[in-house]
Each structure stands twice: as C-alpha cells, then as structure tokens.
Amino acid sequence: MEKNDIYRLLPRVDSLMKEKETEELIKEYGYDCVIDAVRSALNEARGEIGCCATDSEEKPEETVGRILAGIREKIRDILCGEKRMNLTRVVNVTGIILHTGLGRAPLGQEVLRNAGEIAGGYSDLEFDLETGKRGERCLNFEEIVCRVTGAEAAMAVNNNAAAMLLILSALASGGEVVVSRGELVEIGGGFRIPEILELGGAMLREVGTTNRTRPEDYRRAVCQETKAFLKVHTSNYRIIGYTRETTLEELAELKKETGLPVIQDLGSGVLVDLGKYGLVHEPMVQESVRRGADVVSFSGDKLLGGPQAGIIVGKKKYIEKMKRHPLARALRIDKFTAAALEAVFRQYLDPEKAVETIPVLRMLTRPAEEIHVDAEKLAERLRASIRAEAPDGAEGALITVEKCASRAGGGSLPEQDIPSYAVTVAPVDIPAGELAERLRKLEVPVIGYLSGEKLFLDMRTVDEKGAEQVAEAFRGGEILRKEAP
Ligand SMILES: *Cc1c(COP(=O)(O)O)cnc(C)c1O
C-alpha cells in the first residue's frame, strides 16, 4: 500500500467530530478544545504513518489498523493532559527549605485561609470603612508590620528586587549612592547591586576594599551628588578573616553629619532570633531599625516564611516619598499577597508560636532527632512495601537511614549545615539517576538528590502528607523494576 493511500484511510476531522464518543468529550471539554485535540491526534497519526519503516516486521495493513484504532484514545489523552495543571505540587525531599526552584517558602494553613477568604471575595483593600470613600491600599498590613519591626512606616511591593529598585529610584535617582566594595552582591536570577543601582538611575560610588571598609571611606566619598549610603547584607556569601565592616551605628553617625539616609538591603528579613535555635544569628529587621537604618528592605518569601513580596520599612518621610513614586503603582502587590502578609506578620506577634506555625521556621528549627524518627519510620514502611511484592524475596533496593545536612537555601545562611536524616535508596536493578527521574515524572513528583549511587530523601522538608506521598510512590516497589512502570 502506498503512503498516500494510507493517509486517505484516516478519518476526517468532521466525521470524527460527529461521533457519539466525541460528543461526550465536547460536553466535558468544550468544542474548541476537542477540535484542536482531534487535529493534533490526526497530525500525530500522519507523522507516525510517515515514519513507518517499510521493512518493519508489521504488515502495512496492521500498522494502519493499529494507528487508526489508537486515534480516539489519543484524542482523549491529549484532552486529559491539557486539563492537568502545568504548575504541579511536588514533594520536596531535597532538604533545601527555601528551594527557589520549588517555590521558596510554603505558606501555613492560617495564612492560606486568610488569603483565600480575602481574595475569594470583596475587601476594604483600598476603601476607608470610616468615611465610605476610596482609601489607601494596605494600611492594615502596614500597621502590623510596624508593630512587629518597630519601624515608623512600611509598604510592600512585588519582591525584594522591586523594593530595591523603588527605593533607589525614589531616593537616589540622578545622584550617587555609596556602597562598600565588600557588599556588591549578586543574588541568583540576575539580581546584582550595581545593575539595580543603574536601573534606578543612580550612580554607584564604591568605597573601601573587598574585606575592609571603614566609616572614613564612606565619609570621604560624600560629595554634592551623594544621595544615600547603602548597606547590603551579604546574605549568600561570607567574608571572613582580616575584615572590617562599617556598622549601621557608624553610618547613622555619618547621617547626623551629612543628612544622607542609610538604606539597607537585608535580603532575608528574619524576625526571630535564630541563634536561640542553634543556628547562626542572622541580622533581624528589628535590629536594623533600632540600629539606625532609615530604610530597610527584605523578601517576604525567604526566612520570613510568607508570600513573595518585597517589604520596605523605615522613616515615614522616605516611605511616603516611595509611595508617591510612579513605580510604586507598577510594582504594587495584589490583595492575595496583602492578606497573606498580614496573616504572617500577625503570627510574629508571638515569636515562640511563629516558630511552630510558620512552615519555614518549623522546618528550620526541627531537632534532628525528631527527623531521625520520621526517617526510620518511612524507611521501614518502604522496605515492607517493596518486600511484600518482590518475587522470591528479591529486594528492589537497599534502603537505609543516613545522617545528612539540610540547607536553608534561597541564598540564606550560606554556611549553615543543618544536621538532618535522610532515607537513602540504592536501587538494585536500575541506576539511582533513573529512579530520580522516574520519581520526578510521577503524578505527584518526588524531588530528592543523588549522592554516590544513592538517592537521598531528606526528611526535614516533608510533612506527614509528604511522607505519605513518598510511600505511595514506592508502593509495591514497581518504580524500582528494570522495565519502567
Ligand atoms: C534574595 C535577595 C534579594 C532579592 O530578593 P527577591 O525577593 O528574591 O527579589 C535582594 N538582595 C539580597 C541581599 C537578597 O538576599
């Protein structure tokens, strides 16, 4: 049979659309989606016919029969695949708490409830209930931020990069900003301090050296054009050894002499003393405010544990200026973020409770021994599940519990190894990399990491539901078989 004859055997779009089965699909997915799926399925079929090798074992009639028989199923598959959301919930067993690739900070139940409630209906987002007139956006949220941080005023924009852009545009455009050479930070994803300054229309005036910058260096750089001093928290690297950093207090002294504001990009925005929980003490927002920074910006979804946002706190006169800047309108947060931020900050009114209720802090401060118990439990469960199905007592994998190190991630606490425990899986019949790939392709993907010839599943970053999903992924040991499940 000639290829052209085979093509002619393919059903036509309109005849497929008229079939009873298709009618059912139209009811479920809508006419437009179904006709697109029909066309795609026919295209795929043509492609398959086109590349059918003439010397294949299969007779041409059989090939055609197979392709034709598969068309209706193909249409269904296409529609089904389209229906599934592209953004997929995954199980994070990497041990990296603020995994930027996996969405940084997960939100707690109460925060989600509040955000869902507000976003799902109308709210007084920009409405003054007192006067019945249009009001200012986010006042409720700002009040609570000031209360927690001790700042005079606050506002929020889309993320911390946006916050820096707004601060520099509003306070330093057309002038110079003095920054230490030790603090010209680059954060992943293309955020570099010198570039963000340029974008904000300000000139960078570098002072000092990589390891040492004295107050005198800042003082000498001040000229007619100077608009501000900028300090950047070196959140994702450390300079150690022979170092001298100019403190906020010292810059506050310079402010008294020059009248120039001190701006600080704090990065993570920690609001509790992490030192209390055996971690490195990260500079807290409250400390920056107390120590004399005029404007402080930080992320909402790093160690703060909230939604993506850039929060700016500080002196009222500077915050007012930023609120009036046209960029503020372009970078503003939506009601969902405003509601979530308010709910997270409310939890910080009681810091001890915050450590329990905010998932990022809970994961960060969980004692390793607790995680050890979870890991042993899951390991035993996986072994039992695999063994139950294994033919002749053969094991699909060697499963153990090992010590490992979790990380804060998100460019925070760069040197801190947080002791933790992982369930490790060394598959017998397939390479560990193949197992990692199969786990990534599940309906609920499980994301661990490879080390040696083993897959590590760090239990610090999963809750009970996550552990359940890992167990489900390994049920019956099918995922470990030589032939793909
Ligand atoms: C992470 C970080 C940023 C960028 O914050 P986003 O909220 O990711 O935009 C800026 N500056 C510092 C010092 C940071 O650590």
Short mmCIF file of C-alpha atoms and ligand atoms in Angstrom, two decimals:
data_model
loop_
_atom_site.label_atom_id
_atom_site.label_comp_id
_atom_site.label_asym_id
_atom_site.label_seq_id
_atom_site.Cartn_x
_atom_site.Cartn_y
_atom_site.Cartn_z
CA MET A 1 0.00 0.00 0.00
CA GLU A 2 1.27 3.48 -0.88
CA LYS A 3 1.60 6.02 1.89
CA ASN A 4 -0.87 8.31 0.18
CA ASP A 5 -3.47 5.55 0.20
CA ILE A 6 -2.91 5.05 3.87
CA TYR A 7 -3.37 8.75 4.58
CA ARG A 8 -6.68 8.52 2.79
CA LEU A 9 -7.81 5.89 5.27
CA LEU A 10 -7.53 8.32 8.15
CA PRO A 11 -10.90 9.61 9.30
CA ARG A 12 -11.74 13.21 8.50
CA VAL A 13 -11.98 15.86 11.19
CA ASP A 14 -15.70 16.42 10.69
CA SER A 15 -16.56 12.75 10.77
CA LEU A 16 -14.62 12.30 14.00
CA MET A 17 -16.36 15.33 15.47
CA LYS A 18 -19.75 13.75 14.76
CA GLU A 19 -19.07 10.51 16.60
CA LYS A 20 -21.02 9.77 19.74
CA GLU A 21 -17.85 9.42 21.79
CA THR A 22 -16.65 12.83 20.64
CA GLU A 23 -19.95 14.40 21.59
CA GLU A 24 -19.34 13.24 25.14
CA LEU A 25 -15.91 14.85 25.06
CA ILE A 26 -17.34 18.12 23.76
CA LYS A 27 -19.70 18.20 26.73
CA GLU A 28 -16.76 17.83 29.09
CA TYR A 29 -14.05 19.92 27.44
CA GLY A 30 -15.84 22.31 25.08
CA TYR A 31 -15.98 22.29 21.24
CA ASP A 32 -12.82 24.35 20.61
CA CYS A 33 -10.54 22.21 22.77
CA VAL A 34 -11.91 19.00 21.25
CA ILE A 35 -11.48 20.07 17.64
CA ASP A 36 -7.91 21.16 18.41
CA ALA A 37 -7.25 17.77 20.01
CA VAL A 38 -8.75 15.94 17.01
CA ARG A 39 -6.49 17.87 14.63
CA SER A 40 -3.42 17.19 16.78
CA ALA A 41 -4.24 13.49 17.01
CA LEU A 42 -4.65 13.25 13.22
CA ASN A 43 -1.39 15.12 12.70
CA GLU A 44 0.39 12.73 15.03
CA ALA A 45 -1.11 9.78 13.19
CA ARG A 46 0.09 11.18 9.84
CA GLY A 47 3.52 11.61 11.38
CA GLU A 48 3.53 8.01 12.55
CA ILE A 49 2.49 6.73 9.15
CA GLY A 50 5.12 8.93 7.56
CA CYS A 51 7.93 7.38 9.52
CA CYS A 52 6.74 3.77 9.48
CA ALA A 53 9.72 1.79 8.23
CA THR A 54 8.81 -0.19 5.11
CA ASP A 55 10.96 -3.08 6.26
CA SER A 56 9.30 -3.40 9.66
CA GLU A 57 8.00 -6.81 10.74
CA GLU A 58 4.49 -5.44 10.84
CA LYS A 59 2.45 -5.62 7.66
CA PRO A 60 1.37 -2.16 6.40
CA GLU A 61 -2.32 -3.03 6.93
CA GLU A 62 -1.57 -3.91 10.52
CA THR A 63 0.29 -0.67 11.08
CA VAL A 64 -2.61 1.32 9.72
CA GLY A 65 -5.07 -0.65 11.77
CA ARG A 66 -3.10 -0.01 14.91
CA ILE A 67 -2.78 3.72 14.25
CA LEU A 68 -6.45 4.07 13.34
CA ALA A 69 -7.55 2.15 16.39
CA GLY A 70 -5.44 4.41 18.58
CA ILE A 71 -6.78 7.73 17.34
CA ARG A 72 -9.75 8.00 19.65
CA GLU A 73 -7.61 7.15 22.63
CA LYS A 74 -5.06 9.72 21.52
CA ILE A 75 -7.71 12.43 21.41
CA ARG A 76 -8.76 11.54 24.91
CA ASP A 77 -5.15 11.56 26.14
CA ILE A 78 -4.46 14.98 24.64
CA LEU A 79 -7.52 16.47 26.33
CA CYS A 80 -6.69 14.79 29.61
CA GLY A 81 -3.11 16.06 29.57
CA GLU A 82 -4.26 19.59 28.80
CA LYS A 83 -6.66 19.54 31.67
CA ARG A 84 -3.92 18.82 34.18
CA MET A 85 -2.39 21.99 35.57
CA ASN A 86 1.14 22.68 34.41
CA LEU A 87 2.12 24.02 37.81
CA THR A 88 2.29 20.85 39.86
CA ARG A 89 2.52 20.25 43.57
CA VAL A 90 5.73 18.32 44.32
CA VAL A 91 7.20 16.60 47.38
CA ASN A 92 10.43 18.32 48.42
CA VAL A 93 12.88 15.84 49.94
CA THR A 94 15.96 17.82 48.92
CA GLY A 95 16.44 19.15 52.45
CA ILE A 96 16.65 22.66 51.00
CA ILE A 97 14.00 24.60 52.85
CA LEU A 98 13.81 27.72 50.67
CA HIS A 99 14.25 25.91 47.36
CA THR A 100 13.92 28.65 44.76
CA GLY A 101 13.19 26.11 42.02
CA LEU A 102 10.40 24.62 44.10
CA GLY A 103 8.74 27.90 45.04
CA ARG A 104 10.64 29.03 48.16
CA ALA A 105 8.50 29.39 51.30
CA PRO A 106 5.40 27.19 51.61
CA LEU A 107 2.59 29.04 53.41
CA GLY A 108 0.92 27.86 56.60
CA GLN A 109 -2.73 26.88 56.89
CA GLU A 110 -3.88 30.00 58.71
CA VAL A 111 -2.18 32.28 56.22
CA LEU A 112 -3.78 30.42 53.32
CA ARG A 113 -7.17 30.57 54.96
CA ASN A 114 -6.93 34.33 55.42
CA ALA A 115 -5.61 34.93 51.91
CA GLY A 116 -8.25 32.65 50.41
CA GLU A 117 -11.02 34.38 52.34
CA ILE A 118 -9.92 37.86 51.27
CA ALA A 119 -9.06 37.02 47.67
CA GLY A 120 -12.25 35.00 47.20
CA GLY A 121 -14.46 37.99 47.93
CA TYR A 122 -14.50 41.75 48.30
CA SER A 123 -12.42 43.51 50.94
CA ASP A 124 -11.55 47.01 52.14
CA LEU A 125 -8.25 46.80 50.24
CA GLU A 126 -8.48 50.42 49.08
CA PHE A 127 -11.58 51.57 50.87
CA ASP A 128 -11.92 53.57 54.06
CA LEU A 129 -14.70 51.96 56.10
CA GLU A 130 -14.73 55.04 58.37
CA THR A 131 -15.58 57.58 55.68
CA GLY A 132 -17.00 55.29 53.00
CA LYS A 133 -14.53 56.71 50.49
CA ARG A 134 -11.61 55.39 48.49
CA GLY A 135 -8.73 54.81 50.89
CA GLU A 136 -5.07 53.90 50.78
CA ARG A 137 -4.02 50.37 49.87
CA CYS A 138 -2.80 48.00 52.57
CA LEU A 139 -2.98 50.17 55.66
CA ASN A 140 -3.98 47.17 57.81
CA PHE A 141 -0.94 45.29 56.70
CA GLU A 142 1.38 48.24 57.30
CA GLU A 143 0.21 48.72 60.85
CA ILE A 144 1.10 45.19 61.84
CA VAL A 145 4.48 45.35 60.07
CA CYS A 146 5.35 48.49 62.03
CA ARG A 147 4.26 46.87 65.26
CA VAL A 148 6.42 43.80 64.69
CA THR A 149 9.51 45.58 63.33
CA GLY A 150 9.37 48.78 65.41
CA ALA A 151 9.53 50.91 62.25
CA GLU A 152 7.64 54.19 61.73
CA ALA A 153 6.21 53.24 58.36
CA ALA A 154 6.03 50.29 55.96
CA MET A 155 4.97 49.30 52.48
CA ALA A 156 5.25 46.26 50.24
CA VAL A 157 5.94 45.63 46.57
CA ASN A 158 6.28 42.58 44.36
CA ASN A 159 9.63 41.26 45.65
CA ASN A 160 12.84 42.50 47.22
CA ALA A 161 14.43 43.23 43.86
CA ALA A 162 11.47 45.50 43.11
CA ALA A 163 11.81 47.05 46.57
CA MET A 164 15.44 47.99 45.89
CA LEU A 165 14.51 49.40 42.50
CA LEU A 166 11.80 51.57 44.04
CA ILE A 167 13.98 52.74 46.93
CA LEU A 168 16.83 53.77 44.66
CA SER A 169 14.53 55.36 42.07
CA ALA A 170 12.68 57.38 44.70
CA LEU A 171 15.60 58.40 46.88
CA ALA A 172 18.73 58.37 44.75
CA SER A 173 17.87 58.83 41.08
CA GLY A 174 20.22 61.26 39.38
CA GLY A 175 22.75 61.10 42.21
CA GLU A 176 25.37 58.85 43.76
CA VAL A 177 24.96 56.04 46.25
CA VAL A 178 27.91 55.00 48.39
CA VAL A 179 28.41 51.22 48.74
CA SER A 180 31.25 49.15 50.20
CA ARG A 181 33.23 47.02 47.74
CA GLY A 182 32.60 44.08 50.07
CA GLU A 183 28.84 44.36 49.55
CA LEU A 184 28.43 44.43 45.77
CA VAL A 185 26.25 41.36 45.96
CA GLU A 186 24.88 39.16 43.20
CA ILE A 187 21.83 37.04 44.02
CA GLY A 188 20.75 34.15 41.76
CA GLY A 189 18.43 35.03 38.93
CA GLY A 190 20.25 38.10 37.66
CA PHE A 191 19.97 40.46 40.62
CA ARG A 192 23.19 42.45 41.01
CA ILE A 193 23.53 45.51 43.21
CA PRO A 194 25.50 47.59 40.64
CA GLU A 195 22.91 46.85 37.96
CA ILE A 196 19.90 47.58 40.13
CA LEU A 197 21.50 50.94 41.02
CA GLU A 198 21.93 51.74 37.37
CA LEU A 199 18.34 50.76 36.67
CA GLY A 200 17.22 53.06 39.47
CA GLY A 201 19.04 55.91 37.77
CA ALA A 202 21.72 56.17 40.47
CA MET A 203 25.50 56.13 40.15
CA LEU A 204 27.40 53.60 42.18
CA ARG A 205 30.19 55.05 44.29
CA GLU A 206 32.28 52.08 45.50
CA VAL A 207 34.37 52.56 48.61
CA GLY A 208 36.79 50.53 50.72
CA THR A 209 38.12 47.13 49.71
CA THR A 210 36.58 43.69 49.47
CA ASN A 211 37.46 42.81 53.05
CA ARG A 212 37.68 46.17 54.82
CA THR A 213 35.59 49.32 54.65
CA ARG A 214 35.87 51.99 57.39
CA PRO A 215 33.47 54.84 58.20
CA GLU A 216 36.17 57.19 56.91
CA ASP A 217 35.87 55.59 53.45
CA TYR A 218 32.18 56.45 53.31
CA ARG A 219 32.79 59.96 54.66
CA ARG A 220 35.44 60.76 52.07
CA ALA A 221 33.14 59.67 49.24
CA VAL A 222 30.41 62.14 50.15
CA CYS A 223 30.02 64.98 47.66
CA GLN A 224 27.36 67.25 46.18
CA GLU A 225 25.90 64.39 44.22
CA THR A 226 25.60 61.90 47.06
CA LYS A 227 22.04 60.85 47.80
CA ALA A 228 22.39 57.92 50.19
CA PHE A 229 24.54 55.30 51.90
CA LEU A 230 23.65 51.73 51.00
CA LYS A 231 24.43 48.65 53.03
CA VAL A 232 23.73 45.24 51.55
CA HIS A 233 23.56 42.13 53.68
CA THR A 234 25.92 39.59 52.15
CA SER A 235 23.19 37.01 52.51
CA ASN A 236 24.63 34.34 50.23
CA TYR A 237 28.37 34.61 50.99
CA ARG A 238 30.67 35.49 53.86
CA ILE A 239 33.90 37.43 54.03
CA ILE A 240 35.98 36.05 56.84
CA GLY A 241 39.47 36.66 58.21
CA TYR A 242 41.02 40.13 58.23
CA THR A 243 37.81 42.11 57.88
CA ARG A 244 36.32 45.39 58.97
CA GLU A 245 32.74 46.24 58.20
CA THR A 246 31.24 49.64 58.82
CA THR A 247 28.26 49.11 61.11
CA LEU A 248 24.81 50.63 60.85
CA GLU A 249 25.54 52.64 64.01
CA GLU A 250 28.60 54.16 62.37
CA LEU A 251 26.63 55.00 59.25
CA ALA A 252 23.92 56.53 61.45
CA GLU A 253 26.63 58.82 62.85
CA LEU A 254 27.56 59.82 59.32
CA LYS A 255 23.91 60.53 58.70
CA LYS A 256 23.93 63.04 61.54
CA GLU A 257 26.85 64.83 59.86
CA THR A 258 25.57 64.72 56.31
CA GLY A 259 21.81 64.32 56.48
CA LEU A 260 22.04 61.44 53.98
CA PRO A 261 19.74 58.45 54.53
CA VAL A 262 21.09 55.00 55.32
CA ILE A 263 19.45 52.30 53.21
CA GLN A 264 19.86 48.61 53.95
CA ASP A 265 19.04 45.65 51.71
CA LEU A 266 18.67 42.95 54.32
CA GLY A 267 17.90 40.06 51.97
CA SER A 268 16.04 37.55 54.03
CA GLY A 269 14.05 39.52 56.55
CA VAL A 270 14.44 37.47 59.68
CA LEU A 271 12.14 38.47 62.52
CA VAL A 272 13.13 35.94 65.20
CA ASP A 273 16.48 35.28 66.84
CA LEU A 274 17.67 32.16 65.00
CA GLY A 275 20.62 31.97 67.40
CA LYS A 276 18.18 30.74 70.04
CA TYR A 277 17.58 27.63 67.94
CA GLY A 278 21.19 26.64 67.44
CA LEU A 279 21.51 28.37 64.07
CA VAL A 280 23.77 31.24 63.02
CA HIS A 281 22.27 34.52 64.15
CA GLU A 282 21.00 36.34 61.07
CA PRO A 283 20.59 40.11 61.40
CA MET A 284 16.96 40.80 62.30
CA VAL A 285 14.79 43.52 60.80
CA GLN A 286 14.05 44.89 64.29
CA GLU A 287 17.80 45.26 64.92
CA SER A 288 18.34 47.20 61.69
CA VAL A 289 15.54 49.59 62.60
CA ARG A 290 16.87 50.02 66.13
CA ARG A 291 20.45 50.48 65.00
CA GLY A 292 19.62 53.43 62.83
CA ALA A 293 18.83 52.32 59.26
CA ASP A 294 16.41 54.79 57.68
CA VAL A 295 15.09 52.39 55.07
CA VAL A 296 15.28 48.58 55.24
CA SER A 297 14.07 46.18 52.56
CA PHE A 298 13.68 42.41 52.70
CA SER A 299 11.96 39.47 50.99
CA GLY A 300 8.61 38.09 52.10
CA ASP A 301 9.31 34.52 50.98
CA LYS A 302 12.76 33.80 52.35
CA LEU A 303 13.36 33.19 56.06
CA LEU A 304 10.32 35.31 56.89
CA GLY A 305 8.23 32.43 55.57
CA GLY A 306 5.49 34.42 53.82
CA PRO A 307 4.31 35.11 50.27
CA GLN A 308 6.58 36.55 47.60
CA ALA A 309 6.93 40.25 48.35
CA GLY A 310 9.47 42.98 48.97
CA ILE A 311 8.80 44.70 52.25
CA ILE A 312 10.15 48.17 52.93
CA VAL A 313 10.18 49.62 56.43
CA GLY A 314 11.68 52.80 57.85
CA LYS A 315 11.22 56.51 58.38
CA LYS A 316 7.87 57.86 57.34
CA LYS A 317 9.23 60.68 55.18
CA TYR A 318 11.14 58.25 52.96
CA ILE A 319 8.35 55.68 52.74
CA GLU A 320 5.89 58.45 51.79
CA LYS A 321 8.19 59.52 49.00
CA MET A 322 8.33 55.96 47.67
CA LYS A 323 4.57 55.56 47.85
CA ARG A 324 4.16 58.63 45.66
CA HIS A 325 6.67 57.40 43.07
CA PRO A 326 5.08 56.14 39.82
CA LEU A 327 6.97 52.85 40.11
CA ALA A 328 5.08 52.09 43.33
CA ARG A 329 1.93 51.69 41.27
CA ALA A 330 3.66 49.42 38.79
CA LEU A 331 5.19 47.23 41.47
CA ARG A 332 2.31 47.02 43.90
CA ILE A 333 1.13 43.80 45.50
CA ASP A 334 -2.30 42.26 44.99
CA LYS A 335 -4.94 41.53 47.58
CA PHE A 336 -3.91 37.90 47.93
CA THR A 337 -0.37 38.90 48.93
CA ALA A 338 -1.59 41.70 51.20
CA ALA A 339 -3.85 39.29 53.07
CA ALA A 340 -1.15 36.63 53.36
CA LEU A 341 1.46 39.12 54.56
CA GLU A 342 -0.84 40.48 57.21
CA ALA A 343 -1.59 36.96 58.45
CA VAL A 344 2.11 36.01 58.60
CA PHE A 345 3.10 39.17 60.45
CA ARG A 346 0.29 38.57 62.96
CA GLN A 347 1.92 35.26 63.80
CA TYR A 348 5.14 37.10 64.65
CA LEU A 349 3.36 38.95 67.47
CA ASP A 350 4.18 35.78 69.41
CA PRO A 351 7.63 34.72 68.16
CA GLU A 352 7.64 31.40 70.01
CA LYS A 353 4.41 30.41 68.35
CA ALA A 354 5.60 31.73 65.00
CA VAL A 355 8.37 29.14 65.06
CA GLU A 356 5.67 26.46 65.29
CA THR A 357 3.09 27.82 62.86
CA ILE A 358 5.26 29.21 60.06
CA PRO A 359 6.38 26.20 57.98
CA VAL A 360 9.81 27.64 57.06
CA LEU A 361 10.68 28.28 60.70
CA ARG A 362 9.25 24.97 61.83
CA MET A 363 11.38 23.06 59.31
CA LEU A 364 14.45 25.16 60.08
CA THR A 365 14.28 24.58 63.82
CA ARG A 366 13.11 20.96 63.93
CA PRO A 367 15.50 18.90 66.07
CA ALA A 368 17.45 16.29 64.07
CA GLU A 369 16.31 13.54 66.44
CA GLU A 370 12.67 14.10 65.55
CA ILE A 371 13.59 13.84 61.89
CA HIS A 372 15.53 10.65 62.61
CA VAL A 373 12.40 9.02 63.99
CA ASP A 374 10.40 10.01 60.89
CA ALA A 375 13.14 8.71 58.59
CA GLU A 376 13.27 5.32 60.35
CA LYS A 377 9.51 5.02 60.14
CA LEU A 378 9.39 5.80 56.44
CA ALA A 379 12.37 3.54 55.65
CA GLU A 380 10.69 0.61 57.38
CA ARG A 381 7.49 1.30 55.55
CA LEU A 382 9.23 1.41 52.17
CA ARG A 383 11.12 -1.83 52.90
CA ALA A 384 7.95 -3.64 53.92
CA SER A 385 6.05 -2.38 50.91
CA ILE A 386 8.77 -3.40 48.46
CA ARG A 387 9.42 -6.77 50.09
CA ALA A 388 5.73 -7.69 50.06
CA GLU A 389 5.67 -7.54 46.28
CA ALA A 390 9.16 -8.79 45.49
CA PRO A 391 9.35 -12.16 43.72
CA ASP A 392 11.34 -14.84 45.62
CA GLY A 393 12.29 -12.45 48.39
CA ALA A 394 14.47 -10.41 46.00
CA GLU A 395 14.86 -6.82 47.14
CA GLY A 396 14.39 -3.99 44.65
CA ALA A 397 16.62 -1.65 46.62
CA LEU A 398 18.78 -1.23 49.67
CA ILE A 399 17.04 1.23 51.93
CA THR A 400 18.84 2.80 54.87
CA VAL A 401 18.68 5.89 57.06
CA GLU A 402 21.69 8.18 56.99
CA LYS A 403 22.82 11.41 58.55
CA CYS A 404 22.81 14.29 56.11
CA ALA A 405 22.86 18.08 56.06
CA SER A 406 19.86 20.26 55.24
CA ARG A 407 20.22 23.80 53.97
CA ALA A 408 18.23 26.97 54.43
CA GLY A 409 18.56 27.74 50.69
CA GLY A 410 17.25 30.81 48.89
CA GLY A 411 20.65 32.44 49.41
CA SER A 412 20.21 32.44 53.19
CA LEU A 413 22.53 31.10 55.92
CA PRO A 414 25.14 30.12 53.30
CA GLU A 415 27.49 28.34 55.68
CA GLN A 416 24.99 26.60 57.83
CA ASP A 417 24.78 22.82 57.57
CA ILE A 418 21.68 21.83 59.47
CA PRO A 419 22.06 18.27 60.78
CA SER A 420 19.30 16.04 59.46
CA TYR A 421 18.43 12.49 58.41
CA ALA A 422 17.58 11.06 55.03
CA VAL A 423 16.05 7.84 53.81
CA THR A 424 18.51 6.62 51.18
CA VAL A 425 17.55 4.32 48.34
CA ALA A 426 20.12 2.33 46.37
CA PRO A 427 18.13 0.55 43.65
CA VAL A 428 19.35 -2.91 42.60
CA ASP A 429 18.10 -3.16 39.02
CA ILE A 430 18.28 0.42 37.77
CA PRO A 431 20.73 3.30 38.27
CA ALA A 432 19.86 5.74 41.05
CA GLY A 433 19.63 8.50 38.44
CA GLU A 434 16.92 6.55 36.63
CA LEU A 435 14.98 6.24 39.88
CA ALA A 436 15.32 10.01 40.48
CA GLU A 437 13.94 10.62 37.00
CA ARG A 438 11.00 8.22 37.47
CA LEU A 439 10.15 9.91 40.76
CA ARG A 440 10.18 13.31 39.07
CA LYS A 441 7.72 12.08 36.45
CA LEU A 442 5.07 10.79 38.85
CA GLU A 443 1.71 12.48 39.09
CA VAL A 444 2.93 13.84 42.43
CA PRO A 445 6.63 14.26 41.66
CA VAL A 446 9.10 13.45 44.45
CA ILE A 447 12.30 15.51 44.31
CA GLY A 448 15.32 14.15 46.20
CA TYR A 449 19.02 14.37 45.41
CA LEU A 450 21.74 11.96 44.28
CA SER A 451 24.91 11.26 46.20
CA GLY A 452 27.15 8.35 45.32
CA GLU A 453 24.93 5.71 43.79
CA LYS A 454 22.10 6.52 46.15
CA LEU A 455 19.04 8.68 46.15
CA PHE A 456 18.71 10.77 49.32
CA LEU A 457 15.30 11.73 50.65
CA ASP A 458 15.95 14.32 53.38
CA MET A 459 13.04 14.23 55.79
CA ARG A 460 13.44 17.79 57.13
CA THR A 461 11.44 19.33 54.32
CA VAL A 462 8.43 16.99 54.29
CA ASP A 463 5.36 16.94 56.48
CA GLU A 464 3.22 13.90 57.20
CA LYS A 465 1.34 14.24 53.93
CA GLY A 466 4.61 14.45 52.02
CA ALA A 467 5.93 11.28 53.67
CA GLU A 468 2.66 9.60 52.74
CA GLN A 469 3.20 10.60 49.10
CA VAL A 470 6.74 9.23 49.14
CA ALA A 471 5.41 5.92 50.48
CA GLU A 472 2.80 5.92 47.74
CA ALA A 473 5.48 6.47 45.09
CA PHE A 474 7.34 3.34 46.22
CA ARG A 475 4.28 1.18 46.84
CA GLY A 476 4.82 -2.36 45.71
CA GLY A 477 8.33 -1.48 44.56
CA GLU A 478 7.16 -1.14 40.98
CA ILE A 479 9.16 2.05 40.47
CA LEU A 480 12.36 0.04 41.10
CA ARG A 481 11.74 -2.59 38.42
CA LYS A 482 14.04 -2.90 35.46
CA GLU A 483 11.29 -2.23 32.95
CA ALA A 484 9.71 1.18 33.52
CA PRO A 485 6.36 1.05 35.32
C1 LIG B 1 17.34 37.49 47.91
C2 LIG B 1 17.91 38.84 47.93
C3 LIG B 1 17.40 39.84 47.07
C4 LIG B 1 16.29 39.56 46.09
O1 LIG B 1 15.09 39.31 46.77
P1 LIG B 1 13.81 38.74 45.96
O2 LIG B 1 12.71 38.81 46.96
O3 LIG B 1 14.17 37.37 45.54
O4 LIG B 1 13.59 39.66 44.81
C5 LIG B 1 17.98 41.09 47.12
N1 LIG B 1 19.00 41.34 47.97
C6 LIG B 1 19.51 40.41 48.81
C7 LIG B 1 20.66 40.78 49.70
C8 LIG B 1 18.97 39.13 48.82
O5 LIG B 1 19.48 38.20 49.64
#
